[in-house]
Coordinates of C-alpha atoms and ligand atoms in Angstrom, one line a residue:
X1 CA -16.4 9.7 31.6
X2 CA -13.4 11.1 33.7
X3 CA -11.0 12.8 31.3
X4 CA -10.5 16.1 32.4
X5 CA -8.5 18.8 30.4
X6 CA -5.2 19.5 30.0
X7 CA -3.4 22.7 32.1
X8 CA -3.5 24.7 28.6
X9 CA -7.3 23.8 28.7
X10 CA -7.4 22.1 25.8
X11 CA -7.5 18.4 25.9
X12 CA -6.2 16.1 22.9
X13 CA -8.3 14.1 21.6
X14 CA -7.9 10.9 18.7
X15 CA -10.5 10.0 16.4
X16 CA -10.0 6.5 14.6
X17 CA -12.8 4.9 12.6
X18 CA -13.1 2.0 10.1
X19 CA -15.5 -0.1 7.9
X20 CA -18.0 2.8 7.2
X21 CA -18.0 1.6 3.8
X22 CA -19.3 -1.0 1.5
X23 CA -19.5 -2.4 -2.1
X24 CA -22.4 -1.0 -2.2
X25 CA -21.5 3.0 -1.3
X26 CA -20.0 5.1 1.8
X27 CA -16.7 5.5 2.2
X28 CA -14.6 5.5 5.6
X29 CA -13.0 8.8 4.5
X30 CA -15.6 11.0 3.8
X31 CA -17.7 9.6 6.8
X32 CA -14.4 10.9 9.0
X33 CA -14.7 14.4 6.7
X34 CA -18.2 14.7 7.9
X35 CA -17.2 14.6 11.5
X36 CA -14.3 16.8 10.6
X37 CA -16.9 19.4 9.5
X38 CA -19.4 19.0 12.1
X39 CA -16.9 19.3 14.7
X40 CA -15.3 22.4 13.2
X41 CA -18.6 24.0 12.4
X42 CA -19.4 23.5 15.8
X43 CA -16.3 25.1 17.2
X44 CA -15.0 22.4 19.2
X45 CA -11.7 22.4 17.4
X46 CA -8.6 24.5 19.0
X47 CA -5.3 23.2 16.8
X48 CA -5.3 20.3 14.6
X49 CA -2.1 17.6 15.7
X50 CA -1.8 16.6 12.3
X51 CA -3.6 15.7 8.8
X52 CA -6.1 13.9 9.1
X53 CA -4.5 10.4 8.4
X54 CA -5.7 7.5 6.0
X55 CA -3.9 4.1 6.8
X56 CA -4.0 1.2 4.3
X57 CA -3.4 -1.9 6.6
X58 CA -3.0 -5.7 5.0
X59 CA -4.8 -6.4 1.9
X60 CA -4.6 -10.3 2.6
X61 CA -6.9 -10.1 5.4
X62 CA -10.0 -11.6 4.4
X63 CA -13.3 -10.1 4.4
X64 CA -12.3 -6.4 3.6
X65 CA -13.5 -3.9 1.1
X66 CA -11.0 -3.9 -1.6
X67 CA -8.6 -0.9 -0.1
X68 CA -8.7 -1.9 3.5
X69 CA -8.3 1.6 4.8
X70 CA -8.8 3.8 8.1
X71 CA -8.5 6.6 9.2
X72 CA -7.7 8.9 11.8
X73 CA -8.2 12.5 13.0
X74 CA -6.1 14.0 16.1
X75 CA -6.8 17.2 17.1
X76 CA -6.9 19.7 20.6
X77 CA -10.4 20.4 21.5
X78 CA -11.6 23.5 23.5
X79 CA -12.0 23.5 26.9
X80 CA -15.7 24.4 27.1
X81 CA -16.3 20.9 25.2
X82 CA -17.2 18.2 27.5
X83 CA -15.5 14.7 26.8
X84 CA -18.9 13.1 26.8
X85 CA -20.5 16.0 24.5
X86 CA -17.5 15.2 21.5
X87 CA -18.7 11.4 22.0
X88 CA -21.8 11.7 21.3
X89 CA -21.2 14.1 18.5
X90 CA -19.0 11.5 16.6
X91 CA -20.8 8.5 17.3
X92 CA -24.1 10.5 16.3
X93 CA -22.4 11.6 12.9
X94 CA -21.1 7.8 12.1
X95 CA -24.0 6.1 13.0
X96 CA -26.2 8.5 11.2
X97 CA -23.7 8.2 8.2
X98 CA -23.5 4.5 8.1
X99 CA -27.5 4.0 8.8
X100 CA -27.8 6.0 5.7
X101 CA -25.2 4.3 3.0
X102 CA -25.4 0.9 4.0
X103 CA -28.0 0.4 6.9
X104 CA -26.1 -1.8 8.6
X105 CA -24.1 0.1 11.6
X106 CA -22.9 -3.1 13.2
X107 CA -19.2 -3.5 11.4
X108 CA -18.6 0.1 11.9
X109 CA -15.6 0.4 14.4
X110 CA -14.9 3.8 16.0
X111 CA -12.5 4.8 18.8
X112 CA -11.8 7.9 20.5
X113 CA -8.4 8.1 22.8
X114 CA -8.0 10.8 25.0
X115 CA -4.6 11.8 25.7
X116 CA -1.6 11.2 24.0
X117 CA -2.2 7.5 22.1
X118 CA -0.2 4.8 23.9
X119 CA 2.1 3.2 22.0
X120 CA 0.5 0.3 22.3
X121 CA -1.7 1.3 19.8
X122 CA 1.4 1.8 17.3
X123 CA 2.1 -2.4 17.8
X124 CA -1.9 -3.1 17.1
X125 CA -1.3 -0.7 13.5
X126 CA 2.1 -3.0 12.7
X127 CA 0.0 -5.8 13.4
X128 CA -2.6 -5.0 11.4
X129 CA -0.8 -4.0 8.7
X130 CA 1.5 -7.2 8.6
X131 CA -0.9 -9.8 10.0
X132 CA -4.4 -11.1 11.1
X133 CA -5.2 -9.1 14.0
X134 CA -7.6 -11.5 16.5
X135 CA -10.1 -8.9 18.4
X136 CA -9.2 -11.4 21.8
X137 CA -5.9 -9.5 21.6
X138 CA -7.5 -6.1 20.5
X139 CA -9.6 -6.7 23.9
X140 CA -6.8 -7.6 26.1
X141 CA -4.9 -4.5 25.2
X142 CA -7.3 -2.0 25.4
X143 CA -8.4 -3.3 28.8
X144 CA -4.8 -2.3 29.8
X145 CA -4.7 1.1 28.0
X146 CA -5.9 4.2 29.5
X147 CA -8.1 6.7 27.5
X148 CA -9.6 4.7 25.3
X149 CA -13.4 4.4 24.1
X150 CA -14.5 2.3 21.7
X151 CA -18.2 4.1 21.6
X152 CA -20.2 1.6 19.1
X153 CA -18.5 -1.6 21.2
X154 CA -16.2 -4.0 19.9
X155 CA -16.2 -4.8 16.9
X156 CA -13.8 -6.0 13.8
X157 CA -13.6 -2.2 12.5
X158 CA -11.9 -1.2 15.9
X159 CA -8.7 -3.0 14.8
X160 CA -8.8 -0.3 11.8
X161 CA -9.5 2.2 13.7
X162 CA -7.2 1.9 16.9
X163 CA -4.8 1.0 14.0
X164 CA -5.2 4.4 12.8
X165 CA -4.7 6.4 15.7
X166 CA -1.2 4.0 16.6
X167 CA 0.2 5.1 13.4
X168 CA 3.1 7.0 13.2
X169 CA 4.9 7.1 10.0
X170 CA 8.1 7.9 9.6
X171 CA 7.2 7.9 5.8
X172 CA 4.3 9.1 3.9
X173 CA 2.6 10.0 1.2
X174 CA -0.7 12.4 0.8
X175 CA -3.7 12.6 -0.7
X176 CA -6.3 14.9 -1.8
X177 CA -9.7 13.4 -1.5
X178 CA -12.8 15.5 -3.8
X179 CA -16.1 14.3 -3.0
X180 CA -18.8 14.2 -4.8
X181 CA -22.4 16.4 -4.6
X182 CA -24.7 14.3 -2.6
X183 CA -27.3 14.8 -5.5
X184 CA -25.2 12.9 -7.9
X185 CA -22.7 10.4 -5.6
X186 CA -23.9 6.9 -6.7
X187 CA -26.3 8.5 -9.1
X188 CA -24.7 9.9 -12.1
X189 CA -21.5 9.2 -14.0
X190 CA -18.7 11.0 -12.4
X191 CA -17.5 14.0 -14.7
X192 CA -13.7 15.2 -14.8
X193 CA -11.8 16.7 -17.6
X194 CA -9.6 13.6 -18.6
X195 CA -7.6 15.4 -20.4
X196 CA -5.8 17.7 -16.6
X197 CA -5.7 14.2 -15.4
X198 CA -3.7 12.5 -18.2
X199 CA -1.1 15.4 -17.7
X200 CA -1.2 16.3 -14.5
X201 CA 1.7 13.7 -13.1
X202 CA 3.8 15.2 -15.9
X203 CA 3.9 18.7 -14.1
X204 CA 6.4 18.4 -11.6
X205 CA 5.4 21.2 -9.4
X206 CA 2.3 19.0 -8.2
X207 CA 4.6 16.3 -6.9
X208 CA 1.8 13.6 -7.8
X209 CA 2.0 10.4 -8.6
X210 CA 0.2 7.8 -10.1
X211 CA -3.2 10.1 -11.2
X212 CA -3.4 8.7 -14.5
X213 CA -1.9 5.2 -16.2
X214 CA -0.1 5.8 -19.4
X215 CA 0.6 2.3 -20.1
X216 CA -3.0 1.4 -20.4
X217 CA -4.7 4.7 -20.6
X218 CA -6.8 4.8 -17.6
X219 CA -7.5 7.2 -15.1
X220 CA -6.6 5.6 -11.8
X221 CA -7.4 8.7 -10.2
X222 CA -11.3 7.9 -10.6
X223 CA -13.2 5.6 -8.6
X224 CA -15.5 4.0 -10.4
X225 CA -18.0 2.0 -8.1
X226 CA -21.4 4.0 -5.8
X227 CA -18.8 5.6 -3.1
X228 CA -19.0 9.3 -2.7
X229 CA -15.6 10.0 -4.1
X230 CA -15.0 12.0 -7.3
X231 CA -11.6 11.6 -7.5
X232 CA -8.5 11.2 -5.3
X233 CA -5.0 12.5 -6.2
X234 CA -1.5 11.3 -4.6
X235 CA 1.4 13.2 -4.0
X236 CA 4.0 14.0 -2.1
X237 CA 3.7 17.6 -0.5
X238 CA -0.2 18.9 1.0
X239 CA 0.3 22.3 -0.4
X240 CA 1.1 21.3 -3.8
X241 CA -1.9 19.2 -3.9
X242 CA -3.7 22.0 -3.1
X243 CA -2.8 23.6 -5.8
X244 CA -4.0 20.9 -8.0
X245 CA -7.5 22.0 -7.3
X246 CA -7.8 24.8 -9.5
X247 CA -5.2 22.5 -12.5
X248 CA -8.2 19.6 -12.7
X249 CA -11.4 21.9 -13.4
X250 CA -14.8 19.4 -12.2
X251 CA -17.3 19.4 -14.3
X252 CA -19.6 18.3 -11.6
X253 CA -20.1 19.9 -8.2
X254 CA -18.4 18.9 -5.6
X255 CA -19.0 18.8 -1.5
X256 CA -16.0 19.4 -0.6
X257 CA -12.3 18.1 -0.1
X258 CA -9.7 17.3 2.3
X259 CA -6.0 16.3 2.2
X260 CA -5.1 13.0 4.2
X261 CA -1.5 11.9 5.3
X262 CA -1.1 8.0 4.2
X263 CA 1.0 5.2 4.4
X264 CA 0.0 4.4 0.7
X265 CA 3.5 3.9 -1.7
X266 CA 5.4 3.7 1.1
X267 CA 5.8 -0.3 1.4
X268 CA 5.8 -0.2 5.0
X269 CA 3.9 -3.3 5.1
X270 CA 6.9 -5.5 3.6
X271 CA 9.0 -6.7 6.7
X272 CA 11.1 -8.6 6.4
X273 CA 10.7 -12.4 7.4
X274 CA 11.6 -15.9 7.2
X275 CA 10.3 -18.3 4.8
X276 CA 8.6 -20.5 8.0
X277 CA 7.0 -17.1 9.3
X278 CA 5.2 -16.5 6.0
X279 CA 1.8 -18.2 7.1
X280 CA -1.4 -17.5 5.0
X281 CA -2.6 -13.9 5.5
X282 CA 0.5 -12.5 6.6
X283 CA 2.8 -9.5 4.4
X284 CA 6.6 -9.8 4.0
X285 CA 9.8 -10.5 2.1
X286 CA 12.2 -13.5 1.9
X287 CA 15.5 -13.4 0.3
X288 CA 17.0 -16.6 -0.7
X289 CA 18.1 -18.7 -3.5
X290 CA 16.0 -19.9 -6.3
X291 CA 15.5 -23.3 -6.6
X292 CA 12.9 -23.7 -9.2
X293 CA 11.5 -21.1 -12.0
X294 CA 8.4 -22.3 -14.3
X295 CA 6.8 -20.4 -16.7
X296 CA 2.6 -21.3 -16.3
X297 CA 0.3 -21.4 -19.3
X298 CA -0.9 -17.7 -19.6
X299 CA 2.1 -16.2 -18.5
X300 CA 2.3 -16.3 -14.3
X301 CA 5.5 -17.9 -13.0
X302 CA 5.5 -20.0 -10.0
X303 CA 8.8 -20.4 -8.2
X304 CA 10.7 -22.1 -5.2
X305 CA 13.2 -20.5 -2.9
X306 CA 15.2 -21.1 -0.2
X307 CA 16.2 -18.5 2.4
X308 CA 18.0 -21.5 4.7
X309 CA 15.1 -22.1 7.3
X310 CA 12.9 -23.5 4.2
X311 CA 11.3 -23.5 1.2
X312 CA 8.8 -21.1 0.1
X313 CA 6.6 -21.6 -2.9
X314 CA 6.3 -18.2 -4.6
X315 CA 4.0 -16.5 -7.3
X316 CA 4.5 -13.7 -9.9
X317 CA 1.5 -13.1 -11.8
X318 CA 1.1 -11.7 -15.3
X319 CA -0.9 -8.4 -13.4
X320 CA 1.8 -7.3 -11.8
X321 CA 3.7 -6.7 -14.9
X322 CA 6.8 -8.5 -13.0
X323 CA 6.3 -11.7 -15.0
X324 CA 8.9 -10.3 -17.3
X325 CA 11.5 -10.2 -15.3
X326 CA 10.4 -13.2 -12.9
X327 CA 10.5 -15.9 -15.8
X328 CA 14.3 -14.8 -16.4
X329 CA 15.4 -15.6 -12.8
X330 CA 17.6 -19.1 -12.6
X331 CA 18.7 -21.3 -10.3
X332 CA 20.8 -20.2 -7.7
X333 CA 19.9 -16.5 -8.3
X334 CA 19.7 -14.8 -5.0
X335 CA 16.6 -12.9 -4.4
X336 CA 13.9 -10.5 -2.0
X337 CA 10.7 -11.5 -3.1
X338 CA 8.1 -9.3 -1.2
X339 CA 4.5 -10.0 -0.9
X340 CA 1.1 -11.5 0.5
X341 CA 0.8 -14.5 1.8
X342 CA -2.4 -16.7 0.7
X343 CA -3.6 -20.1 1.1
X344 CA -4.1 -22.5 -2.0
X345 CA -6.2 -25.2 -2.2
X346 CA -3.9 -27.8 -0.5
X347 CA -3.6 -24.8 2.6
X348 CA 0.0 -25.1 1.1
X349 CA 1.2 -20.9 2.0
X350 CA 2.0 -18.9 -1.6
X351 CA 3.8 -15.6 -1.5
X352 CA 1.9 -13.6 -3.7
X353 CA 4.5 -11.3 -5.0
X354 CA 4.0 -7.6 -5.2
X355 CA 7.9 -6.7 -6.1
X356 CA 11.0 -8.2 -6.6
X357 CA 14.6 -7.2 -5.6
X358 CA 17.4 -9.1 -7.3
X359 CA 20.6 -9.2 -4.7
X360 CA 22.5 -11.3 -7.0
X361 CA 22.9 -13.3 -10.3
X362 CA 24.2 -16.6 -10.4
X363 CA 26.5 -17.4 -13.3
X364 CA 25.7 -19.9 -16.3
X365 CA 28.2 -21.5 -18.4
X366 CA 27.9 -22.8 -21.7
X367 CA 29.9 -26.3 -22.0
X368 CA 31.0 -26.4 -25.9
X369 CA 33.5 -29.3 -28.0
X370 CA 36.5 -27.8 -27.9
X371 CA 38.1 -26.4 -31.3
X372 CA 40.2 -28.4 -33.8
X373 CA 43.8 -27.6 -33.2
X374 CA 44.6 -28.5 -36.8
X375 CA 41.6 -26.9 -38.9
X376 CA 39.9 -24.9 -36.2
X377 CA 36.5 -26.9 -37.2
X378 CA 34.3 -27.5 -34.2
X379 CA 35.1 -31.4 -32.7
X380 CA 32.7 -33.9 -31.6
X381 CA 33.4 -36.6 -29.1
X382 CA 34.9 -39.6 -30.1
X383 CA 32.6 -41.5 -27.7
X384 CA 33.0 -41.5 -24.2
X385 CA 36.7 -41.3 -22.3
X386 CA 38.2 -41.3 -25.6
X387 CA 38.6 -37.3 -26.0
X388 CA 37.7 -35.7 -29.4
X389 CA 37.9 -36.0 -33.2
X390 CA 37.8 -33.5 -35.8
X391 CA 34.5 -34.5 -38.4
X392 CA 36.8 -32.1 -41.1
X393 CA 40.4 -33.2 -41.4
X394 CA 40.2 -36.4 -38.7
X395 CA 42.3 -35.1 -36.1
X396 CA 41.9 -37.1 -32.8
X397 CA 42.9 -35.9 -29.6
X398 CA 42.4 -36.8 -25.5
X399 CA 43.7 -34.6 -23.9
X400 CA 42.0 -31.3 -25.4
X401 CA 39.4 -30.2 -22.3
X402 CA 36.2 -28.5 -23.0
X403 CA 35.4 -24.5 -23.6
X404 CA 33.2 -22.4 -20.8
X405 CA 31.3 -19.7 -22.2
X406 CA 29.6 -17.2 -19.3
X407 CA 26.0 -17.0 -20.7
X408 CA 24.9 -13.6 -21.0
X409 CA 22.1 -12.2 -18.1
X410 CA 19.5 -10.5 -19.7
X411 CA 18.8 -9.2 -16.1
X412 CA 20.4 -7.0 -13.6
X413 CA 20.7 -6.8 -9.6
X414 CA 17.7 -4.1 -8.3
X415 CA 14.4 -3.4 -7.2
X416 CA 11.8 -4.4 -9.6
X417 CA 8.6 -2.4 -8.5
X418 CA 5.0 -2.7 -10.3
X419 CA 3.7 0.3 -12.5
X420 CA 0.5 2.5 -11.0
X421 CA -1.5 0.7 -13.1
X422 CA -1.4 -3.2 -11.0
X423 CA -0.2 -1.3 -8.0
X424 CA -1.6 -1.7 -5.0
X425 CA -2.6 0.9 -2.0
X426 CA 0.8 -0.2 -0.1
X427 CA 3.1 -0.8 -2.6
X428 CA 5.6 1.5 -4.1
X429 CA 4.5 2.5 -7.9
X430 CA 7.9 2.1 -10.2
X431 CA 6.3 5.9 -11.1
X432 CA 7.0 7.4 -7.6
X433 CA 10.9 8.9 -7.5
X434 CA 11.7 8.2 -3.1
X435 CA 9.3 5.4 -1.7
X436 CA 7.6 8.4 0.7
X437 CA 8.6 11.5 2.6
X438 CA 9.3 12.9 6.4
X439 CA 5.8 12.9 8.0
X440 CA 6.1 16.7 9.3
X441 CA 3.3 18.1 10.2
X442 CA 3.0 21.8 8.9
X443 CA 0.3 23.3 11.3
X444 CA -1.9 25.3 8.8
X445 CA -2.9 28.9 9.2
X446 CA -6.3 28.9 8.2
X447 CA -8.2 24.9 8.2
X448 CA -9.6 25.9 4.8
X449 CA -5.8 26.2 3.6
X450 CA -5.9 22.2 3.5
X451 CA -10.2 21.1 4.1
X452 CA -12.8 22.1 1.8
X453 CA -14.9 21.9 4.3
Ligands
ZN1 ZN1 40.5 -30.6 -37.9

C-alpha cells in the first residue's frame, strides 16, 4: 500500500460500501455509522469532506433489496494513521457487521479511494443509477483508476459502492437516520409517538417531507421489517433535522443517529431518452404522442406512444395514484412519461411509469347535425349526399354544413408527480415544494452537531 499523505499531513480518504443488508436484517447505513464511530472514537478523523452520503441507484435492477442504496463517507484522516491501518479497520468493522446480521459476507462490496475520487467513478454512479452496470466494466475501469481498493474483492456490491463515492449531486435531499437499541432491533415492535410524526411535515421549520402519509394514514417514516432502523426522516436542510430530534420523543432507546446527504426526491435518475434506448432495466423519460389509451380491468392503464424513433408500450398503474389522470390522456396528446423499464412475458420492454408530464393537449371536436334554419329543431340527415331535413316542420336543406364543438379537457399541461405514499426512493413526492436543494457542504463545528454517535 503506497499512498502517502498529503503536504498538510492529512490524507483524504473515501469510504463507499453496499449490500450490507438483507430481508432478513442489517442495513447498509448503519453498518457505514458503525465505521463512522469506530473510526472517530479511534481518532483517525481530522475534517469530515462532507455528510456522509446515501445514494439510491436504479430500482429496476434485479436482485436488490427493495431500496437499492449505498453509501458513502469522505473524510481527511490524520497523518499518524497508516493507509493500511484504516483498511483493516473498515473491512474488520464490515465484515464483523455483516458476519453478524446475515452470515453471509460474500455480496458485501466495500471500496476505499485514496485521493481525490476520479471522475470516473461519477460515470459508474450515472450508470448505476440509469442502467445495469456489468462488473466486466466495473473491472476495466478500476484497473485504470489510481487509488482505488476494493478490500473484500470484487464483487456486485462494489458497483454500489464505487457508485457512492462518484456521486456528486448537484441536488439533494437529507436524512436523519435513528437507530434502534441493539437489545430490541429485530426483536421488539418499534415504539414512536405517532402522533409527532403525523404532524411533524406540517411544521414548516423542519423542512421535512414525506414523514407521515395523510392520504392513507401511515407512517412512512417507520420501517417495518428486522433492520436496525427506528425511523428515518427526510428533509431539506441537516440542521433543521436536527432539531427534529427533540420534536419526535422515542419511546424506545435508541443507539444513536446520523444525518446523510441523498439523492432520494430528487429524480436524478429520469434522463431523458429515446423510445429505442428504453431496454428492460434501464430508467428514463420519452416524450411523444399518444397513440393508444386503455383503461385495464382493475384500474391500470396501458398505453402506446410515439416519440418518432418508435413506439413505446407504456404502463400507469393504479399504485401510483396517476391512473387518474393517465386514463384521461387521448390520442395525439403530447406527453413525458418517466419511468422503469421492465420486461413482460413476451421480453416486449414496458415503461413502468413513475410520473407523468403533460407538454400538450390535443383538441377534440364534437361533430353535431346542424340546426333547423326555420324552427331551430335539431336536423337529421336526409340519407347520404342529400344534406339535412328538419324531423319538426320538414325543412330540407344541402347545403347547411355541420357544427364543431371543442370538447372540454378535464386535464391540464404539467407535471403529474406520485404522493409519499406510492413514491419511491428516487422519485419526486407531489408533497416536496423544489425537487432537491444545493449540495453545500456546511463543515460542522463539533461531529456531534450532525452524528449521534
Ligand atoms: Zn325545422
Amino acid at each position: 500500500m503506497k499512498v502517502r499523505h498529503s503536504k498538510g499531513n492529512s490524507l483524504k480518504v473515501a469510504i463507499g460500501i453496499d449490500s450490507a443488508d438483507s430481508l432478513y436484517g442489517g442495513c447498509t447505513t448503519h453498518a457505514l455509522y458503525r465505521i463512522f464511530k469506530r473510526l472517530y472514537v479511534k481518532g483517525f478523523i481530522d475534517r469530515l469532506l462532507d455528510y456522509p452520503l446515501l445514494i439510491r441507484l436504479n430500482p429496476a435492477v434485479p436482485g436488490k433489496t427493495r431500496g437499492n442504496g449505498a453509501v458513502a463517507l469522505k473524510l481527511e484522516v490524520s497523518e499518524n494513521v497508516a493507509p493500511d491501518l484504516l483498511i483493516e479497520e473498515v473491512t474488520d468493522e464490515v465484515t464483523s457487521y455483516v458476519s453478524r446480521a446475515l452470515g453471509d459476507v460474500s455480496k458485501v462490496g466495500v471500496a476505499i479511494v485514496f485521493g481525490d475520487p476520479d471522475n470516473i467513478l461519477y460515470d459508474i454512479y450515472l450508470k448505476a443509477l440509469t442502467d445495469f452496470v456489468h462488473l466486466d466494466y466495473v473491472k476495466a475501469v478500476i484497473d485504470r483508476v489510481k487509488g482505488v481498493m476494493l478490500p473484500l474483492g470484487l464483487s456486485r456490491g462494489c458497483v454500489g459502492a464505487l457508485a457512492a463515492i462518484g456521486w456528486r449531486g448537484t441536488r439533494c435531499t437529507y436524512e436523519l437516520l435513528v437507530y434502534r437499541h441493539p437489545l430490541n432491533a429485530g426483536k421488539t415492535e418499534r415504539s414512536v409517538d405517532v402522533e409527532r410524526l403525523r404532524s411533524l411535515d406540517l411544521i414548516p421549520e423542519y423542512t421535512t417531507f414525506c414523514s407521515y402519509d395523510h392520504e392513507n394514514e401511515r407512517d412512512v417514516s417507520v420501517p417495518k421489517g428486522p433492520d436496525p432502523i427506528l425511523l428515518g426522516i427526510r428533509g431539506l436542510d441537516p440542521e433543521k433535522l436536527v432539531g427534529t430530534l427533540s420534536y419526535l420523543r422515542f419511546k424506545e432507546p435508541i443507539e444513536g443517529w446520523i444525518i446523510f446527504k441523498t439523492n432520494q426526491a430528487t429524480g436524478d435518475h429520469m434522463i431523458p431518452r429515446a423510445s429505442v434506448e428504453l431496454k428492460p432495466f434501464r430508467t428514463g423519460c420519452v416524450a411523444g404522442r399518444v397513440e393508444e389509451v386503455s383503461v385495464m380491468v382493475g384500474g391500470d392503464v396501458l398505453l402506446s406512444v410515439d416519440d418518432g424513433y418508435g413506439r413505446l408500450r407504456v404502463v400507469v398503474f393504479k399504485e401510483t395514484g396517476l391512473t387518474r389522470y393517465a386514463s384521461l390522456l387521448r390520442r395525439g396528446d403530447v406527453v413525458r412519461f418517466c419511468g422503469v423499464v421492465k420486461a413482460w412475458s413476451s421480453l416486449e420492454p414496458v415503461l413502468h411509469v413513475e410520473y407523468i408530464e403533460i407538454l400538450d393537449l390535443a383538441t377534440s371536436y364534437l361533430r353535431m347535425n346542424p340546426k333547423c334554419p326555420k324552427c331551430g329543431k335539431r336536423m337529421k340527415s336526409a340519407g347520404k349526399g342529400k344534406g339535412y331535413k328538419c324531423p319538426s316542420c320538414g325543412f330540407r336543406s344541402s347545403n347547411l354544413t355541420p357544427e364543431t364543438r371543442i370538447l372540454p379537457r378535464e386535464l391540464s399541461p404539467g407535471v403529474y408527480l406520485p404522493s409519499c405514499g406510492s413514491a419511491k426512493h428516487l422519485s419526486i413526492p407531489e408533497q416536496l415544494p423544489i425537487a432537491g436543494v444545493d449540495c453545500v457542504f456546511r463543515e460542522p463545528r463539533h461531529v456531534s452537531d450532525f452524528y449521534g454517535l
